[in-house]
mmCIF file of C-alpha atoms in Angstrom:
data_model
loop_
_atom_site.group_PDB
_atom_site.id
_atom_site.type_symbol
_atom_site.label_atom_id
_atom_site.label_comp_id
_atom_site.label_asym_id
_atom_site.label_seq_id
_atom_site.Cartn_x
_atom_site.Cartn_y
_atom_site.Cartn_z
ATOM 1 C CA UNK P 165 0.000 0.000 0.000
ATOM 2 C CA UNK P 166 1.376 3.372 -0.988
ATOM 3 C CA UNK P 167 -0.055 6.742 0.005
ATOM 4 C CA UNK P 168 1.094 9.792 -1.912
ATOM 5 C CA UNK P 169 0.246 13.307 -0.771
ATOM 6 C CA UNK P 170 0.328 16.417 -2.894
ATOM 7 C CA UNK P 171 -0.876 19.992 -2.867
ATOM 8 C CA UNK P 172 1.328 21.573 -0.237
ATOM 9 C CA UNK P 173 3.083 24.860 -0.753
ATOM 10 C CA UNK P 174 3.629 28.394 0.438
ATOM 11 C CA UNK P 175 0.580 30.582 1.042
ATOM 12 C CA UNK P 176 -0.119 33.855 2.797
ATOM 13 C CA UNK P 177 -2.167 34.156 5.955
ATOM 14 C CA UNK P 178 -5.833 33.858 5.078
ATOM 15 C CA UNK P 179 -5.138 31.837 1.977
ATOM 16 C CA UNK P 180 -6.304 28.366 0.991
ATOM 17 C CA UNK P 181 -4.780 25.096 -0.068
ATOM 18 C CA UNK P 182 -6.175 21.685 -0.906
ATOM 19 C CA UNK P 183 -4.147 18.615 -0.088
ATOM 20 C CA UNK P 184 -4.704 15.305 -1.835
ATOM 21 C CA UNK P 185 -3.706 11.781 -0.872
ATOM 22 C CA UNK P 186 -4.038 8.881 -3.266
ATOM 23 C CA UNK P 187 -3.719 5.266 -2.190
ATOM 24 C CA UNK P 188 -2.371 2.690 -4.601
ATOM 25 C CA UNK P 189 -1.789 -1.023 -4.578
ATOM 26 C CA UNK P 190 -4.057 -4.025 -4.836
ATOM 27 C CA UNK P 191 -6.580 -2.429 -2.498
ATOM 28 C CA UNK P 192 -10.082 -3.666 -1.888
ATOM 29 C CA UNK P 193 -11.245 -1.310 0.840
ATOM 30 C CA UNK P 194 -9.874 1.422 3.068
ATOM 31 C CA UNK P 195 -11.157 2.150 6.551
ATOM 32 C CA UNK P 196 -10.822 5.510 8.211
ATOM 33 C CA UNK P 197 -8.395 7.972 6.680
ATOM 34 C CA UNK P 198 -6.739 10.774 8.554
ATOM 35 C CA UNK P 199 -4.669 13.856 8.064
ATOM 36 C CA UNK P 200 -1.967 14.527 10.607
ATOM 37 C CA UNK P 201 0.527 17.339 10.795
ATOM 38 C CA UNK P 202 3.858 17.877 12.442
ATOM 39 C CA UNK P 203 5.414 21.263 13.009
ATOM 40 C CA UNK P 204 9.151 21.641 13.747
ATOM 41 C CA UNK P 205 9.916 20.666 17.319
ATOM 42 C CA UNK P 206 6.381 19.449 17.972
ATOM 43 C CA UNK P 207 4.682 16.099 18.103
ATOM 44 C CA UNK P 208 2.593 14.830 15.227
ATOM 45 C CA UNK P 209 -1.051 15.766 15.800
ATOM 46 C CA UNK P 210 -4.301 14.505 14.339
ATOM 47 C CA UNK P 211 -5.997 17.153 12.214
ATOM 48 C CA UNK P 212 -9.015 15.411 10.720
ATOM 49 C CA UNK P 213 -10.539 11.965 10.249
ATOM 50 C CA UNK P 214 -13.060 10.609 7.790
ATOM 51 C CA UNK P 215 -14.541 7.140 8.061
ATOM 52 C CA UNK P 216 -15.448 4.908 5.146
ATOM 53 C CA UNK P 217 -19.035 5.964 5.831
ATOM 54 C CA UNK P 218 -17.999 9.631 5.470
ATOM 55 C CA UNK P 219 -18.335 10.652 9.098
ATOM 56 C CA UNK P 220 -15.823 13.354 9.951
ATOM 57 C CA UNK P 221 -14.083 14.707 13.019
ATOM 58 C CA UNK P 222 -11.683 17.626 13.383
ATOM 59 C CA UNK P 223 -9.164 19.017 15.798
ATOM 60 C CA UNK P 224 -10.537 22.060 17.603
ATOM 61 C CA UNK P 225 -7.825 24.228 16.100
ATOM 62 C CA UNK P 226 -9.061 23.640 12.534
ATOM 63 C CA UNK P 227 -12.837 23.336 12.983
ATOM 64 C CA UNK P 228 -14.691 25.629 10.624
ATOM 65 C CA UNK P 229 -11.599 26.182 8.467
ATOM 66 C CA UNK P 230 -10.607 22.708 7.212
ATOM 67 C CA UNK P 231 -12.780 20.152 5.432
ATOM 68 C CA UNK P 232 -11.850 16.515 4.920
ATOM 69 C CA UNK P 233 -13.475 14.514 2.148
ATOM 70 C CA UNK P 234 -12.878 11.285 0.265
ATOM 71 C CA UNK P 235 -13.816 9.321 -2.797
ATOM 72 C CA UNK P 236 -13.749 5.611 -2.019
ATOM 73 C CA UNK P 237 -13.776 4.590 -5.668
ATOM 74 C CA UNK P 238 -10.770 6.801 -6.402
ATOM 75 C CA UNK P 239 -9.040 5.795 -3.141
ATOM 76 C CA UNK P 240 -8.428 9.473 -2.533
ATOM 77 C CA UNK P 241 -8.802 11.744 0.474
ATOM 78 C CA UNK P 242 -8.606 15.529 0.394
ATOM 79 C CA UNK P 243 -8.073 18.232 2.973
ATOM 80 C CA UNK P 244 -9.461 21.622 1.994
ATOM 81 C CA UNK P 245 -7.770 24.251 4.141
ATOM 82 C CA UNK P 246 -9.191 27.763 4.280
ATOM 83 C CA UNK P 247 -8.276 30.852 6.289
ATOM 84 C CA UNK P 248 -4.804 29.481 6.861
ATOM 85 C CA UNK P 249 -2.737 30.807 9.755
ATOM 86 C CA UNK P 250 0.999 30.737 10.436
ATOM 87 C CA UNK P 251 0.384 28.148 13.148
ATOM 88 C CA UNK P 252 -0.899 25.791 10.457
ATOM 89 C CA UNK P 253 2.643 25.572 9.086
ATOM 90 C CA UNK P 254 3.708 21.931 9.232
ATOM 91 C CA UNK P 255 4.341 18.793 7.238
ATOM 92 C CA UNK P 256 0.973 17.198 6.576
ATOM 93 C CA UNK P 257 0.709 13.422 6.450
ATOM 94 C CA UNK P 258 -1.994 11.131 5.185
ATOM 95 C CA UNK P 259 -2.818 7.976 7.141
ATOM 96 C CA UNK P 260 -5.037 4.988 6.488
ATOM 97 C CA UNK P 261 -5.824 2.958 9.563
ATOM 98 C CA UNK P 262 -6.804 -0.328 7.909
ATOM 99 C CA UNK P 263 -6.459 -1.227 4.261
ATOM 100 C CA UNK P 264 -7.802 -4.514 2.941
ATOM 101 C CA UNK P 265 -5.553 -5.738 0.164
ATOM 102 C CA UNK P 266 -5.131 -8.813 -1.996
ATOM 103 C CA UNK P 267 -2.596 -10.030 0.555
ATOM 104 C CA UNK P 268 -4.665 -9.304 3.636
ATOM 105 C CA UNK P 269 -5.143 -6.287 5.915
ATOM 106 C CA UNK P 270 -2.485 -3.627 6.240
ATOM 107 C CA UNK P 271 -2.556 -1.354 9.256
ATOM 108 C CA UNK P 272 -1.182 2.134 9.757
ATOM 109 C CA UNK P 273 -0.121 3.169 6.245
ATOM 110 C CA UNK P 274 1.512 6.586 5.974
ATOM 111 C CA UNK P 275 2.380 8.920 3.140
ATOM 112 C CA UNK P 276 5.678 10.764 2.845
ATOM 113 C CA UNK P 277 4.205 14.118 3.812
ATOM 114 C CA UNK P 278 3.715 17.433 2.083
ATOM 115 C CA UNK P 279 4.973 20.756 3.411
ATOM 116 C CA UNK P 280 2.518 23.567 4.093
ATOM 117 C CA UNK P 281 4.001 26.938 4.945
ATOM 118 C CA UNK P 282 1.834 29.915 5.860
ATOM 119 C CA UNK P 283 3.560 33.278 5.836
ATOM 120 C CA UNK P 284 2.476 36.066 8.162
#
């Protein structure tokens, strides 16, 4: 299972970005998918989660600004980020908690991360 993120970049305060994460491999189903982020010198934190049934949860710090969505058929999850703030600067990682593949279940798949930098 491979997860590949894209869409990061440099944006000014108040700007928007949309991150994408595409899963590949001989995948049958994917359970919950998450976006995490890790700022320099800080621990990785959970930003948003979306279940296979499309239920969503968000960290308090991003509620009302970020939107997570997915397309199960395309094996893709997105993170729409609006009204970005300097404190949103971090490497953003995609995670899939359980992926059912041709070789059995795979747990805890991670992407390589994409850098988001918000200038003040």
